[in-house]
Structure formats: C-alpha cells, structure tokens
XYZ file of N, CA, C and O in Angstrom:
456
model
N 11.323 8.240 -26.167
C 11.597 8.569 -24.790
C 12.918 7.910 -24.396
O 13.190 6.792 -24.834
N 13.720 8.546 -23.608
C 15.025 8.346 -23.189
C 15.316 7.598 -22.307
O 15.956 6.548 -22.344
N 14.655 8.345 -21.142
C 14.396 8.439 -19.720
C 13.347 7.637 -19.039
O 12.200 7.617 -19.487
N 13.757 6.847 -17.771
C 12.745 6.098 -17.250
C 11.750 7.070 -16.422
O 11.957 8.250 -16.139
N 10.663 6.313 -16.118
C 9.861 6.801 -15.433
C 10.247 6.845 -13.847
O 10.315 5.804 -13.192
N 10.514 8.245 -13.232
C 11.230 7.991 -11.523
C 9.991 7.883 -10.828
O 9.456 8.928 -10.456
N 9.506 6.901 -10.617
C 8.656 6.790 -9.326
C 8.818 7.244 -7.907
O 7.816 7.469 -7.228
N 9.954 7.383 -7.454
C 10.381 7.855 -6.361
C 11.976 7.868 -6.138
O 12.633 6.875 -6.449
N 12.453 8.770 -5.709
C 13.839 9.409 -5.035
C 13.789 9.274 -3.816
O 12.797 8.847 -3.225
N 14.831 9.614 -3.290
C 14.985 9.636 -1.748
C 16.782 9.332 -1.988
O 17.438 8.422 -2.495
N 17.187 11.000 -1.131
C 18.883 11.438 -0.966
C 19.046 11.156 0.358
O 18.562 11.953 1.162
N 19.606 10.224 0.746
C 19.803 9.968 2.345
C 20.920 11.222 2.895
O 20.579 11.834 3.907
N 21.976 11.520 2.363
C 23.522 12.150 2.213
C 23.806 12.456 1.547
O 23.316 12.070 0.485
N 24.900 13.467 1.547
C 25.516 13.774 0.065
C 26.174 12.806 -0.700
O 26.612 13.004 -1.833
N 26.265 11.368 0.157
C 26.787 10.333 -0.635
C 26.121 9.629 -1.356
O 26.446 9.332 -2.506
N 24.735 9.135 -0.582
C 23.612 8.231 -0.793
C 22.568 8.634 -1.701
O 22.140 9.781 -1.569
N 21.970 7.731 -2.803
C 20.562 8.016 -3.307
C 20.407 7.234 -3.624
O 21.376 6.514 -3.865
N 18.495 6.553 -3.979
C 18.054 5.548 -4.238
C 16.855 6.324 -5.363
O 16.353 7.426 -5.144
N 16.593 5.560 -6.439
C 15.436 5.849 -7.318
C 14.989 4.958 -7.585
O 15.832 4.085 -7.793
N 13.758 4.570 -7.746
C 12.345 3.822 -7.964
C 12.096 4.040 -9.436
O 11.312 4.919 -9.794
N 12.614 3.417 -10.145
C 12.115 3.552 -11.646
C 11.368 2.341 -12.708
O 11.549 1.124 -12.737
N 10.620 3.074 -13.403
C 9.671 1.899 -13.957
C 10.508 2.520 -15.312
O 11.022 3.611 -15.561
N 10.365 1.234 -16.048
C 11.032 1.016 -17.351
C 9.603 1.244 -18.733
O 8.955 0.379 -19.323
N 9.572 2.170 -18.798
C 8.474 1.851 -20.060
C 8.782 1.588 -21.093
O 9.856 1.958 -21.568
N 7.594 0.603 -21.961
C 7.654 -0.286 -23.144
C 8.635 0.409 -24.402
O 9.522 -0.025 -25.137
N 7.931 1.769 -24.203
C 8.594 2.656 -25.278
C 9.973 3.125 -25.180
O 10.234 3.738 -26.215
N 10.986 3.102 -24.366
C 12.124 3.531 -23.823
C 13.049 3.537 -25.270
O 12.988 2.337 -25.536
N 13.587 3.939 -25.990
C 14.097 4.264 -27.208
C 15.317 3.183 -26.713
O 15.848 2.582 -27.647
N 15.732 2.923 -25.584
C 16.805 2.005 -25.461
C 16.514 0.458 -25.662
O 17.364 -0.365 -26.001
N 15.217 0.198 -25.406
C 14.710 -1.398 -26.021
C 14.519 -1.672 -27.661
O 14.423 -2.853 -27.995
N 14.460 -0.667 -28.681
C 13.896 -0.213 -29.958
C 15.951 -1.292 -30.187
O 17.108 -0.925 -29.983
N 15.267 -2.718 -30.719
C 16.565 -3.150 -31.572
C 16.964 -4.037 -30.604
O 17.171 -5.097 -31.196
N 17.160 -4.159 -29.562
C 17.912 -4.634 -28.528
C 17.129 -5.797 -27.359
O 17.101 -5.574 -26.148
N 16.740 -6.599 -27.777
C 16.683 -7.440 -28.960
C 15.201 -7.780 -29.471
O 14.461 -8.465 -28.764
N 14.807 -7.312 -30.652
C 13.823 -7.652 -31.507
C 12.489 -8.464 -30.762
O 11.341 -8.104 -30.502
N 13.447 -10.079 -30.507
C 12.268 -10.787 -29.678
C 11.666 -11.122 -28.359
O 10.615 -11.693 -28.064
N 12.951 -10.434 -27.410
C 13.178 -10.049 -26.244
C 13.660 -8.526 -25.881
O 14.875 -8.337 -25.812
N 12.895 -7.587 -25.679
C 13.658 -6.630 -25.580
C 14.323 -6.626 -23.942
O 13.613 -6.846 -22.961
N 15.854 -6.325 -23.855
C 16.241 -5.794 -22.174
C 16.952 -4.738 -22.706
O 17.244 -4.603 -23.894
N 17.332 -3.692 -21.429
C 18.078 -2.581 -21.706
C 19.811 -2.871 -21.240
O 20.458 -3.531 -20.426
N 20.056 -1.712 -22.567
C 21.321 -2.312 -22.723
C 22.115 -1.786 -21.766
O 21.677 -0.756 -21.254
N 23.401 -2.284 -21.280
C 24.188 -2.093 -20.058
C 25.014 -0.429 -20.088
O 25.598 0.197 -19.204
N 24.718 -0.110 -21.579
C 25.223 1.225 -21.529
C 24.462 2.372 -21.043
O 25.103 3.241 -20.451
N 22.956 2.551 -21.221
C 21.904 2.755 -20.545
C 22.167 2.903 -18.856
O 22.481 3.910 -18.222
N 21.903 1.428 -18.349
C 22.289 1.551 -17.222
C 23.136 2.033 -16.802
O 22.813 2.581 -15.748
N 24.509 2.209 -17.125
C 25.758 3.191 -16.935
C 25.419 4.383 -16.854
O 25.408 5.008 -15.793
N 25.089 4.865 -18.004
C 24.399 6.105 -18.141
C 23.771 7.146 -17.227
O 24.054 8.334 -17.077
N 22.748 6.307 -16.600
C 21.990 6.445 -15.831
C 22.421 6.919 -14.474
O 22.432 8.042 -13.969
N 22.706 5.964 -14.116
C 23.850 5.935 -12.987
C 24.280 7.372 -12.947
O 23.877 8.137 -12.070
N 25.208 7.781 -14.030
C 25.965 8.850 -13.851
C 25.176 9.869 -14.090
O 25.502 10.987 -13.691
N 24.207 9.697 -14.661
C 23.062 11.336 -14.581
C 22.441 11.151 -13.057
O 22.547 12.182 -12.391
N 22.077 10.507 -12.662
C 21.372 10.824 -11.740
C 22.115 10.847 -10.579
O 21.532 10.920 -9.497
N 23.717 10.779 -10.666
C 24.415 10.861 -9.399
C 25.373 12.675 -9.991
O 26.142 13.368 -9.325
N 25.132 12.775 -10.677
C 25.410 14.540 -10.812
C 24.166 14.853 -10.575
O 24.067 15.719 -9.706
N 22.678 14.299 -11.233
C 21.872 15.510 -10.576
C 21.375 15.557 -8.896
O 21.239 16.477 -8.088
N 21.186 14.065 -8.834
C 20.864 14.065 -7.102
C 21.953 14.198 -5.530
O 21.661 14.492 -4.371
N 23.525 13.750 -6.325
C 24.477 13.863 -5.529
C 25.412 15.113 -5.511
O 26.232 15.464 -4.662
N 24.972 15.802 -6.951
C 26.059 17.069 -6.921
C 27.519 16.331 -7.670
O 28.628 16.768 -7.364
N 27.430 15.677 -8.239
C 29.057 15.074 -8.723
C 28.939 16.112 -10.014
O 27.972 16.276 -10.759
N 30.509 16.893 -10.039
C 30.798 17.161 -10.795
C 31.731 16.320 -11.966
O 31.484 16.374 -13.171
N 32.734 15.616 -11.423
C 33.911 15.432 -11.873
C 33.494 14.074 -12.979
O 33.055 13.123 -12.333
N 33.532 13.901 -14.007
C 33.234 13.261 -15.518
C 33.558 11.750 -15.367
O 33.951 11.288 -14.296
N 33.407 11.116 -16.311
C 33.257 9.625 -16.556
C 34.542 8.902 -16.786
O 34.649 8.285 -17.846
N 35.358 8.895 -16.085
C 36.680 8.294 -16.522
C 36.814 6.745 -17.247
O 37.236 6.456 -18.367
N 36.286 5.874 -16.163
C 36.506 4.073 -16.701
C 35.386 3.704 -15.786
O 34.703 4.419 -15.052
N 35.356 2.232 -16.035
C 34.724 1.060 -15.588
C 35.425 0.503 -14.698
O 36.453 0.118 -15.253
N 35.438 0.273 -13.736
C 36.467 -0.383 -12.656
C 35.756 -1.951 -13.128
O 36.286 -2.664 -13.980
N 34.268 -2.377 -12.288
C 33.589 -3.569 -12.530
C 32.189 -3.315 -12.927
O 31.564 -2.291 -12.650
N 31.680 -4.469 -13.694
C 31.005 -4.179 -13.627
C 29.871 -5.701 -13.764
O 30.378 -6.796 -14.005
N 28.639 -5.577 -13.611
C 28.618 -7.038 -13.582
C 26.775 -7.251 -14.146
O 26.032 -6.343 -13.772
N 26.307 -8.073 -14.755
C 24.937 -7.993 -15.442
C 24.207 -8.867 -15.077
O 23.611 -9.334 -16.048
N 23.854 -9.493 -13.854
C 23.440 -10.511 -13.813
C 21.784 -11.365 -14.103
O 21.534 -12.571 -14.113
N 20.919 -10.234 -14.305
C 20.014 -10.341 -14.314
C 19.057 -9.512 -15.510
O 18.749 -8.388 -15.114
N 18.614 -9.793 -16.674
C 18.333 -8.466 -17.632
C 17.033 -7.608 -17.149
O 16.118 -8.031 -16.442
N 17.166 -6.353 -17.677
C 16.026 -5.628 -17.398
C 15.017 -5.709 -18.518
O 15.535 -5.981 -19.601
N 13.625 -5.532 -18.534
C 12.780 -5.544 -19.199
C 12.075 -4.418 -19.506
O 12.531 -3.448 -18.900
N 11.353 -4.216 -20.048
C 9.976 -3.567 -20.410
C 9.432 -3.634 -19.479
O 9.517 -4.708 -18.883
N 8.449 -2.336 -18.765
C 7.303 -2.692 -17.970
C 7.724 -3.269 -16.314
O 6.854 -3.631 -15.521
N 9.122 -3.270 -16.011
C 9.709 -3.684 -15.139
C 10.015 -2.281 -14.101
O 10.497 -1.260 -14.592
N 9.664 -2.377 -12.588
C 10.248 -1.356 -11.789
C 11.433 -1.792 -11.015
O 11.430 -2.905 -10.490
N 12.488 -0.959 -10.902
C 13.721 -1.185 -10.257
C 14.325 -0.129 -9.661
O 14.344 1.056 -9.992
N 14.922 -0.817 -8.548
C 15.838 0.347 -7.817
C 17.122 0.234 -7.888
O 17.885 -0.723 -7.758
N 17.280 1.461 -8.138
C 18.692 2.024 -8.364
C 19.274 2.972 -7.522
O 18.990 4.169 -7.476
N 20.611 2.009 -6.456
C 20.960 2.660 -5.377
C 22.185 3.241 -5.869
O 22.685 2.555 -6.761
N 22.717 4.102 -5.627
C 24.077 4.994 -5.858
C 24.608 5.254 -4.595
O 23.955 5.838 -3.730
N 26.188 4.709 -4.368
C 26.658 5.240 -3.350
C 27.971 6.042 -4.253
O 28.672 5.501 -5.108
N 28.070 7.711 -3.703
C 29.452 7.827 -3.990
C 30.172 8.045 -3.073
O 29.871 8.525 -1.980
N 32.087 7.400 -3.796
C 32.745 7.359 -2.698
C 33.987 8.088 -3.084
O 35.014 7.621 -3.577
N 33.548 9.993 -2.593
C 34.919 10.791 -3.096
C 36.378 11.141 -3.060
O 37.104 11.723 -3.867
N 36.579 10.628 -1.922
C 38.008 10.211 -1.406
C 38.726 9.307 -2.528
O 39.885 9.547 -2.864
N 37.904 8.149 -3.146
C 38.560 7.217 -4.057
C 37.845 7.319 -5.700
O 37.887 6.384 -6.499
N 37.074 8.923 -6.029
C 36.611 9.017 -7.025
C 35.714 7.626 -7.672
O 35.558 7.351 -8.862
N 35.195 6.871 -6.458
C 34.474 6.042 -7.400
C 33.056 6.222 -6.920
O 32.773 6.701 -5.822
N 31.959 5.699 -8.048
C 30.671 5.758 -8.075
C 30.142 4.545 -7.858
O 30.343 3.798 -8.816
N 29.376 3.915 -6.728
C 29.117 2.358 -6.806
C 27.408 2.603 -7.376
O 26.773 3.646 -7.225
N 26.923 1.377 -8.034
C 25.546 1.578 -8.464
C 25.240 0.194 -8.262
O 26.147 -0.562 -7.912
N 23.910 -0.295 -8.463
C 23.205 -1.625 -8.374
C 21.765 -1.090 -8.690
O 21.218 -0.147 -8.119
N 21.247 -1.857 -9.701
C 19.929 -2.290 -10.152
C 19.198 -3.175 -9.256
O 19.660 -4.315 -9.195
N 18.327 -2.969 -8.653
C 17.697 -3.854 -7.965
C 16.722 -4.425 -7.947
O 15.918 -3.688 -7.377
N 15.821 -6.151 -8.479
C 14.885 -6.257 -8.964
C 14.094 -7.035 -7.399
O 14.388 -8.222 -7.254
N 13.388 -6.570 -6.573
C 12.879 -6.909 -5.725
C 14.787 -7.272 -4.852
O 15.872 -6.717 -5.029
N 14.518 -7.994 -4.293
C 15.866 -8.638 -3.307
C 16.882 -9.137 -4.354
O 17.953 -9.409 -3.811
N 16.881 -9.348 -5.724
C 18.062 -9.786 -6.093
C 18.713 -8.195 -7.084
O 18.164 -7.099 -7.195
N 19.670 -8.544 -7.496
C 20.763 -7.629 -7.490
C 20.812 -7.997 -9.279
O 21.427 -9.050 -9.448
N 20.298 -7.357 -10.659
C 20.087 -7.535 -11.949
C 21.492 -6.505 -11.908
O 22.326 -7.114 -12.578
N 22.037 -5.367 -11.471
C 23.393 -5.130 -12.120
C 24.087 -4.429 -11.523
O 23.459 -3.559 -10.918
N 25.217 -4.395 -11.394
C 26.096 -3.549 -10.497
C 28.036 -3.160 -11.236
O 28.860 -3.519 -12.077
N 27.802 -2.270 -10.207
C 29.409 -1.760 -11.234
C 29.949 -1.159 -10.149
O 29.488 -1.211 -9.008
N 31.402 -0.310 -10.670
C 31.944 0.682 -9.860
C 32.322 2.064 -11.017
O 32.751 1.625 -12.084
N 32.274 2.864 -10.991
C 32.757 3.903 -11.756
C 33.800 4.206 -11.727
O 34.070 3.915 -10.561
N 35.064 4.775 -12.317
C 35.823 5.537 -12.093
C 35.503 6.999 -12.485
O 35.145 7.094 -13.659
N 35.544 8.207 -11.768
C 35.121 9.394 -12.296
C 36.802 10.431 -12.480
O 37.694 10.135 -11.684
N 37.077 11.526 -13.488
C 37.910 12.161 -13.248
C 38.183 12.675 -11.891
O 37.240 12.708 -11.100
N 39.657 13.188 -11.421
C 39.920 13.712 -10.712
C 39.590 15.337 -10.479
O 40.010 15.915 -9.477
C-alpha cells in the first residue's frame, strides 16, 4: 500500500485543504526505513503534499524545487496526522505542514512550474 488512510478532508477555498490521515503499519514507505524504528520518509511527505493539492485544489502546474523545508518531528506507524495545504498562486508556491496534535512534525514550501 502506497497511500495513507484519509480519514477526513475538508476544502475550505480554492486555496485551502486539510486531510486527516492515519499512517498504516503496512505503508510500503516504512518497509526499510528504518528496520528498528520505522518513520516515513520526507520524500513521501513531499509527495503527498503535491497529490493531494492537484487532486483537492485543482493545481495543475508540476513540481519545480524545494524552497524550505523542515522535519522536525518523525512520523510513525499507526500515527494520525493533519496535513494542511495552503496554495499560494500568484507566487507559484505550495505551503504544507504535518500536524501531530498542536505541534508541527513537518513543513515546507514548494516551488511549482510556471
């Protein structure tokens, strides 16, 4: 399995979305990463980000760079998190954050093509 489990969505705007996702044990992205601890890897989370802000926001325009990005907290197995997306099209960027209860496990900015 690829894909987390979406517990819940909710599109405020064509800018805004938030998803409720539970991480299951089996996620093909914990398989290796790491053996005695599994967390998911930050490319994943990127990933993510950008699928679910073309399918819930309508973004067409592709994956250019990483502006920032930042890991502060790892994700687990068996763990639910929210994942807020703001996009901001005027400056082609995608903001995201992982959210584990009130603290903030990861955040970035996207750059997307023009």
């Amino acid at each position: 399995m690829m894909q987390p489990e979406v517990l819940q969505q909710q599109v405020s705007d064509e800018t805004h979305a938030s998803l409720l996702l539970r991480l299951p044990e089996g996620l093909f992205w914990f398989r290796g990463h790491f053996p005695e601890q599994p967390i998911l890897p930050g490319v994943a989370q990127v990933n993510w980000a950008m699928q679910y802000a073309h399918q819930l926001l309508g973004i067409k325009a592709a994956f250019k760079g990483i502006d920032v990005v930042k890991f502060q907290q790892p994700l687990l197995p068996e763990q639910s998190v929210l994942l807020l997306l703001e996009w901001q099209p005027a400056r082609h960027k995608l903001l995201f954050s992982y959210r584990l209860g009130e603290a903030t496990a990861s955040s970035g900015k996207i750059s997307l093509c023009q």
